[in-house]
Amino acid sequence: MAEQRKIEAGKKKIEWGSQIRSYVFDDRRVKDHRTNYQTSDVNGVMDGKIDDFIKAYLMEFSSEGEN
């Protein structure tokens, strides 16, 4: 139960300004605002090629639990 509360406490509220990713088709850019990782492979991302986004997220936030 304590673990579930910890997970819930770490969630962000869904509200204006809480976006995590931008898809800018004109500039051919997809950016994750949590990690600042971005790519110009918009078509690849739309086809599900998101491994680099996942890796950037895990690298950024896996160290938080170690402190």
GROMACS .gro file of C-alpha atoms in nm:
model
   67
    1MET     CA    1   0.000   0.000   0.000
    2ALA     CA    2   0.283   0.241   0.081
    3GLU     CA    3   0.444   0.163  -0.254
    4GLN     CA    4   0.119   0.249  -0.435
    5ARG     CA    5   0.095   0.583  -0.249
    6LYS     CA    6   0.454   0.660  -0.347
    7ILE     CA    7   0.373   0.592  -0.713
    8GLU     CA    8   0.056   0.801  -0.700
    9ALA     CA    9   0.241   1.091  -0.532
   10GLY     CA   10   0.491   1.098  -0.819
   11LYS     CA   11   0.223   1.141  -1.085
   12LYS     CA   12   0.167   1.481  -1.239
   13LYS     CA   13  -0.178   1.634  -1.258
   14ILE     CA   14  -0.315   1.663  -1.608
   15GLU     CA   15  -0.365   2.034  -1.654
   16TRP     CA   16  -0.275   2.319  -1.886
   17GLY     CA   17   0.101   2.345  -1.931
   18SER     CA   18   0.180   1.991  -1.820
   19GLN     CA   19   0.263   1.852  -2.164
   20ILE     CA   20   0.541   1.598  -2.185
   21ARG     CA   21   0.602   1.586  -2.557
   22SER     CA   22   0.570   1.816  -2.860
   23TYR     CA   23   0.522   1.703  -3.218
   24VAL     CA   24   0.623   1.987  -3.452
   25PHE     CA   25   0.563   1.858  -3.804
   26ASP     CA   26   0.662   2.180  -3.983
   27ASP     CA   27   1.005   2.181  -3.819
   28ARG     CA   28   1.027   1.799  -3.836
   29ARG     CA   29   1.091   1.770  -3.463
   30VAL     CA   30   0.958   1.567  -3.172
   31LYS     CA   31   1.074   1.674  -2.826
   32ASP     CA   32   1.020   1.519  -2.483
   33HIS     CA   33   0.997   1.808  -2.236
   34ARG     CA   34   1.083   1.590  -1.936
   35THR     CA   35   1.426   1.487  -2.067
   36ASN     CA   36   1.486   1.746  -2.343
   37TYR     CA   37   1.554   1.457  -2.583
   38GLN     CA   38   1.449   1.544  -2.937
   39THR     CA   39   1.464   1.392  -3.282
   40SER     CA   40   1.391   1.503  -3.636
   41ASP     CA   41   1.255   1.157  -3.728
   42VAL     CA   42   0.888   1.252  -3.695
   43ASN     CA   43   0.772   0.970  -3.922
   44GLY     CA   44   0.970   0.714  -3.724
   45VAL     CA   45   0.820   0.834  -3.396
   46MET     CA   46   0.471   0.824  -3.545
   47ASP     CA   47   0.544   0.467  -3.658
   48GLY     CA   48   0.634   0.370  -3.300
   49LYS     CA   49   1.011   0.420  -3.303
   50ILE     CA   50   1.030   0.559  -2.948
   51ASP     CA   51   1.309   0.350  -2.794
   52ASP     CA   52   1.540   0.653  -2.771
   53PHE     CA   53   1.270   0.847  -2.583
   54ILE     CA   54   1.224   0.558  -2.341
   55LYS     CA   55   1.599   0.525  -2.291
   56ALA     CA   56   1.637   0.900  -2.226
   57TYR     CA   57   1.353   0.889  -1.973
   58LEU     CA   58   1.497   0.588  -1.790
   59MET     CA   59   1.845   0.743  -1.781
   60GLU     CA   60   1.706   1.073  -1.650
   61PHE     CA   61   1.475   0.938  -1.383
   62SER     CA   62   1.635   0.609  -1.276
   63SER     CA   63   1.899   0.801  -1.081
   64GLU     CA   64   1.627   0.978  -0.874
   65GLY     CA   65   1.546   0.660  -0.686
   66GLU     CA   66   1.912   0.604  -0.597
   67ASN     CA   67   1.940   0.919  -0.382
   0.00000   0.00000   0.00000
